[in-house]
Coordinates of N, CA and C in Angstrom, one line a residue:
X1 N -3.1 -9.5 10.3 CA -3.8 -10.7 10.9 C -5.1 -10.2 11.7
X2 N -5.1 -9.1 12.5 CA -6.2 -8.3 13.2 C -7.3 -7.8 12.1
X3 N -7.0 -7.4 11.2 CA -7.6 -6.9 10.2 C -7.7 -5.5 10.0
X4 N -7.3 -5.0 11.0 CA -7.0 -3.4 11.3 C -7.1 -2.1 10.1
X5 N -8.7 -2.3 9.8 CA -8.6 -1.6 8.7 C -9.2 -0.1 8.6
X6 N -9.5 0.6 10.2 CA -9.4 1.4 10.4 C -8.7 2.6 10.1
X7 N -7.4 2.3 10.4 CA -6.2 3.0 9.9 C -6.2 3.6 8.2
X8 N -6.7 3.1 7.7 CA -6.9 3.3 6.1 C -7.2 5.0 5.8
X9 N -8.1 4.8 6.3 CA -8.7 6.7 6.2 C -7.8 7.5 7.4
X10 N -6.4 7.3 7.4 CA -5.3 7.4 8.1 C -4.5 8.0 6.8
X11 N -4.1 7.5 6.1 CA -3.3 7.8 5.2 C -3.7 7.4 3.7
X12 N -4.8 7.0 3.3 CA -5.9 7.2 1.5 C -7.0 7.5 1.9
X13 N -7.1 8.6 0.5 CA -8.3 9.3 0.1 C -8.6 8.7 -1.2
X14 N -9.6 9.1 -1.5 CA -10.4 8.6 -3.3 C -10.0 8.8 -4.0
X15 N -9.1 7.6 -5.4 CA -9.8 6.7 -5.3 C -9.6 5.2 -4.2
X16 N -8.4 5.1 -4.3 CA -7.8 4.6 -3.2 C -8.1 3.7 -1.8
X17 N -8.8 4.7 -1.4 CA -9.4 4.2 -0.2 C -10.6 3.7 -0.4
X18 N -11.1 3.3 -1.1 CA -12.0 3.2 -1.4 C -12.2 1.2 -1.7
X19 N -10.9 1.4 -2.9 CA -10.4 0.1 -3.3 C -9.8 -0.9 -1.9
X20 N -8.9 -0.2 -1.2 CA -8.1 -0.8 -0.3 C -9.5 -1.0 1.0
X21 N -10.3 -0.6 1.2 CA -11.2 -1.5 2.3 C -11.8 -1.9 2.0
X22 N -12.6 -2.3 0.1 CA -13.1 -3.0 -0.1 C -12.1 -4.7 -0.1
X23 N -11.1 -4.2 -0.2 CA -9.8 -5.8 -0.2 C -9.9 -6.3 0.9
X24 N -10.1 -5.2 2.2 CA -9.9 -5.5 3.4 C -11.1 -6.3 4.0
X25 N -12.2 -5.8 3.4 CA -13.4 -6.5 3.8 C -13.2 -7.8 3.3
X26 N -12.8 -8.3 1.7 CA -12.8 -9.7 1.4 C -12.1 -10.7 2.1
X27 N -11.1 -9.4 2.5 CA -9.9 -10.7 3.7 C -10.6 -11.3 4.4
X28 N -11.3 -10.2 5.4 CA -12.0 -10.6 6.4 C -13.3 -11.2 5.8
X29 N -13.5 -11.3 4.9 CA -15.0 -12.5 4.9 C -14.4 -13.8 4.6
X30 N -12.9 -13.7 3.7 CA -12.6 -14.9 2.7 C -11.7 -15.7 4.0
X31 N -11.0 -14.8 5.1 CA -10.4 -15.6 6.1 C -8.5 -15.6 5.5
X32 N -8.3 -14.5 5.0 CA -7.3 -14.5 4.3 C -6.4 -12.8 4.7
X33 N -4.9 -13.1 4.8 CA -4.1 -11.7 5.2 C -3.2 -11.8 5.0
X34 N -1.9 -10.6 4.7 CA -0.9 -10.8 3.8 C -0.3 -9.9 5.0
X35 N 0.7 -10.2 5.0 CA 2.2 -10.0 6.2 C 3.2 -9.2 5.3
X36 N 3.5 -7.9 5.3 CA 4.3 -7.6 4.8 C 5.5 -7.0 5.4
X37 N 6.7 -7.1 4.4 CA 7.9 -6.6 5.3 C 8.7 -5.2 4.1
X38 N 9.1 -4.2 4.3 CA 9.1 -3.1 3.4 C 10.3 -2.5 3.9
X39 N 11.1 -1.5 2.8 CA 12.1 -0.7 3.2 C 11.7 -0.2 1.7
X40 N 11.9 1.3 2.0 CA 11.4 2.1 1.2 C 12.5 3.8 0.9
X41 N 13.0 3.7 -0.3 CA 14.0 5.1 -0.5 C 13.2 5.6 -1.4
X42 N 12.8 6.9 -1.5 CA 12.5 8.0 -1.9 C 13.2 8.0 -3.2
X43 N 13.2 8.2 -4.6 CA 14.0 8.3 -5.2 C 13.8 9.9 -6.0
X44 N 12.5 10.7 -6.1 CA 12.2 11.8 -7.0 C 10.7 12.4 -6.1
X45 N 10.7 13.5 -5.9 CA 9.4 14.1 -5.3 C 9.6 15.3 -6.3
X46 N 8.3 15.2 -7.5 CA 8.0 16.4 -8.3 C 6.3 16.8 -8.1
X47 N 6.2 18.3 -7.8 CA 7.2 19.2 -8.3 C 8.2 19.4 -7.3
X48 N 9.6 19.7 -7.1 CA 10.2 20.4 -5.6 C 9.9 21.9 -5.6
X49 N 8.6 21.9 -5.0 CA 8.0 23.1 -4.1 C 7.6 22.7 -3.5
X50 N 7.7 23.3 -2.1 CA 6.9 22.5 -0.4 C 5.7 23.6 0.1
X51 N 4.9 24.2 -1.0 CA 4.0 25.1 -1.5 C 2.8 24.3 -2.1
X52 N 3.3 23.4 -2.9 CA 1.9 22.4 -3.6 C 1.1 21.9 -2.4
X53 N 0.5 21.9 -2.7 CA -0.9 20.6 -2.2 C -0.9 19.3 -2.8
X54 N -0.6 19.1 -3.9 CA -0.2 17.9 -4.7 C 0.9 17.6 -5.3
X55 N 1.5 16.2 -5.4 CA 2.6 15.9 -5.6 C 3.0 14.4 -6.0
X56 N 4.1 14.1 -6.7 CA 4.2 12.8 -7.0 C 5.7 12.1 -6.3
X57 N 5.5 11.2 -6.1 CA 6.8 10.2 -5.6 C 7.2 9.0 -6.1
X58 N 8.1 8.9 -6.1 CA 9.1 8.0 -7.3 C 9.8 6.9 -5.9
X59 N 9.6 6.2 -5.9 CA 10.4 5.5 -4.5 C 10.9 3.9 -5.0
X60 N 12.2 3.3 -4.4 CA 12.2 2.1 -4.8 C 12.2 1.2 -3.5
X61 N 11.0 0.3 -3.6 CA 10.5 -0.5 -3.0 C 11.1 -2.3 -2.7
X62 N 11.7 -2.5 -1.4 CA 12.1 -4.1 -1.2 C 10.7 -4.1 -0.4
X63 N 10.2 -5.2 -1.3 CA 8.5 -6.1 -0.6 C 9.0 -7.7 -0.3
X64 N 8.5 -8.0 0.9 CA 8.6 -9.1 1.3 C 7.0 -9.6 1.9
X65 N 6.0 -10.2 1.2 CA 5.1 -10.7 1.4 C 4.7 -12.2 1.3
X66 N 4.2 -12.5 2.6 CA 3.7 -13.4 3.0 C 1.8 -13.3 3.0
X67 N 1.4 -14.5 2.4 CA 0.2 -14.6 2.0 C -0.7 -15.9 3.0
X68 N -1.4 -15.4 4.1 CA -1.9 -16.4 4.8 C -3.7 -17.0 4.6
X69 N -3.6 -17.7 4.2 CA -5.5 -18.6 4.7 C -5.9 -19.8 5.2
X70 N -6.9 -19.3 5.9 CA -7.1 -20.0 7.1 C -5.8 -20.1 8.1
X71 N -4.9 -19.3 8.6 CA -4.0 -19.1 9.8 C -2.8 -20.0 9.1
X72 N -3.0 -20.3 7.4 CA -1.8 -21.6 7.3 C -1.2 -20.5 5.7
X73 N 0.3 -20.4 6.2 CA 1.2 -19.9 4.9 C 0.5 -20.5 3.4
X74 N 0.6 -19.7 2.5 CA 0.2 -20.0 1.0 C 1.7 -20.0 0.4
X75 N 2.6 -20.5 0.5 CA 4.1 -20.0 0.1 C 4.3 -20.4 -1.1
X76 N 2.9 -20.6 -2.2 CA 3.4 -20.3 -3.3 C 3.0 -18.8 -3.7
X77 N 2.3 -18.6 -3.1 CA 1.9 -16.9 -3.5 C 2.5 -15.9 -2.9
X78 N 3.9 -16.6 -2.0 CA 4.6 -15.4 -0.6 C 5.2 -15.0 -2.1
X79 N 6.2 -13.9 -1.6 CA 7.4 -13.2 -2.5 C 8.1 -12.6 -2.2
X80 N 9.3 -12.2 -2.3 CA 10.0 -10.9 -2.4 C 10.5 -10.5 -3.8
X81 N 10.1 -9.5 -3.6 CA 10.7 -8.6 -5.0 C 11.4 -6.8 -4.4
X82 N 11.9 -6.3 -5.5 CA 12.3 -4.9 -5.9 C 11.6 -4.2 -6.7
X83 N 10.6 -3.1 -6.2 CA 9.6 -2.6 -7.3 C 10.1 -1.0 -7.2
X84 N 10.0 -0.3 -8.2 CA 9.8 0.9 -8.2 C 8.5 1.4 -8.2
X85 N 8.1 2.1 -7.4 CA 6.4 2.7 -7.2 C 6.5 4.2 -7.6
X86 N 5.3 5.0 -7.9 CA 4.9 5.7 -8.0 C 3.3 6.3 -7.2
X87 N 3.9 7.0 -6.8 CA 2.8 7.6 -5.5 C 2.0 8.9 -5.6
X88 N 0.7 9.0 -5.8 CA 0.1 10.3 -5.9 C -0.2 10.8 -4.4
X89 N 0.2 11.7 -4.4 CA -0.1 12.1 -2.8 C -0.8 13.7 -2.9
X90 N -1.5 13.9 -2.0 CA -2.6 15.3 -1.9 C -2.9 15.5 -0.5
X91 N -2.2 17.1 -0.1 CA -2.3 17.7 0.9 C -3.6 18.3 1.4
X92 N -4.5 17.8 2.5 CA -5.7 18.4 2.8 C -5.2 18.4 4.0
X93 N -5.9 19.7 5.0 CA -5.2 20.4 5.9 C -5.1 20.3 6.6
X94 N -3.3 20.5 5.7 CA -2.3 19.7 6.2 C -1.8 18.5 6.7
X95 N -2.2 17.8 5.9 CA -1.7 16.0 6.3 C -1.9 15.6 4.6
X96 N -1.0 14.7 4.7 CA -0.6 14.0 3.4 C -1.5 13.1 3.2
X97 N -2.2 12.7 2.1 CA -2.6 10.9 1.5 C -2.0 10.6 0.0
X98 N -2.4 9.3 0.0 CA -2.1 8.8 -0.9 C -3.3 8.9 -1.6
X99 N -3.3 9.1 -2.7 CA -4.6 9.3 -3.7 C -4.5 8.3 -4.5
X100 N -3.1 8.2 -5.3 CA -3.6 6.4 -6.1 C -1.9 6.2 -5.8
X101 N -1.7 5.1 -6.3 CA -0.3 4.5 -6.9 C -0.1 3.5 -7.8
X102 N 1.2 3.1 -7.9 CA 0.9 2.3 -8.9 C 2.5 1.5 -9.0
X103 N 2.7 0.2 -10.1 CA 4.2 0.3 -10.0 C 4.8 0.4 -11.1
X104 N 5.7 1.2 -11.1 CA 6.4 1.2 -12.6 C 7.0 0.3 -13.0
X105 N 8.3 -0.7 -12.5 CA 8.7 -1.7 -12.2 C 9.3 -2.4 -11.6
X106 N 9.4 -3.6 -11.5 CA 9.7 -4.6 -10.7 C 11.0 -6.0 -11.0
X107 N 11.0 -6.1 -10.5 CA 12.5 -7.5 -10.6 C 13.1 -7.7 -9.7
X108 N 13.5 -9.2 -9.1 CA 14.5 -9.6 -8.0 C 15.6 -9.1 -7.7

C-alpha cells in the first residue's frame, strides 16, 4: 500500500530487479497494489554444495492475493492458488538474490 519499493535491491539483481521496479513504478503512477499472503516450503536446492555462488530452488508456494485500485478491492482479480516456483538465486558477497524466477505449476 506504501509502495515501499526500496527494499527491492534488498533481495533482486538483473534481470529481475530491473522488471519488479519498473511494476512498482506503474503501481504507483496507475494508483494500484497487490496484498499478498505467502507460506512457502522449500522442496529441492540444486546443486547441494554450500560452496556455489549459484543455485536453483524448487519451492511450493500458497499465494493469497488481493488486488487493490484506487484504495477499493478488485475481487475479481484477488486469488488464491498453489504454485510451484522456481528460483534462480546468486551469491555476491555473501548475500543471496534472486536473479529470475518463474512458475512451473499451479492449481487450487
Amino acid at each position: 500500500k506504501e509502495h515501499q519499493v526500496e527494499g527491492l535491491t534488498g533481495i533482486l539483481i538483473e534481470p529481475l530487479l530491473t522488471q519488479w521496479q519498473r511494476r512498482a513504478a506503474a503501481a504507483v503512477q496507475e494508483n494500484w497494489y497487490w496484498e499478498y499472503e505467502h507460506s512457502v516450503s522449500v522442496d529441492a536446492v540444486t546443486p547441494d554444495d554450500p560452496t556455489v555462488d549459484q543455485l536453483q530452488v524448487t519451492a511450493t508456494v500458497q499465494e493469497q492475493a488481493r488486488l487493490f485500485e484506487y484504495e477499493v478491492e478488485n475481487t475479481s482479480a484477488s486469488y488464491s492458488d498453489n504454485l510451484t516456483m522456481r528460483y534462480d538465486l546468486v551469491r555476491q558477497e555473501g548475500k543471496w538474490y534472486i536473479q529470475n524466477m518463474g512458475k512451473l505449476a499451479s492449481g487450487n
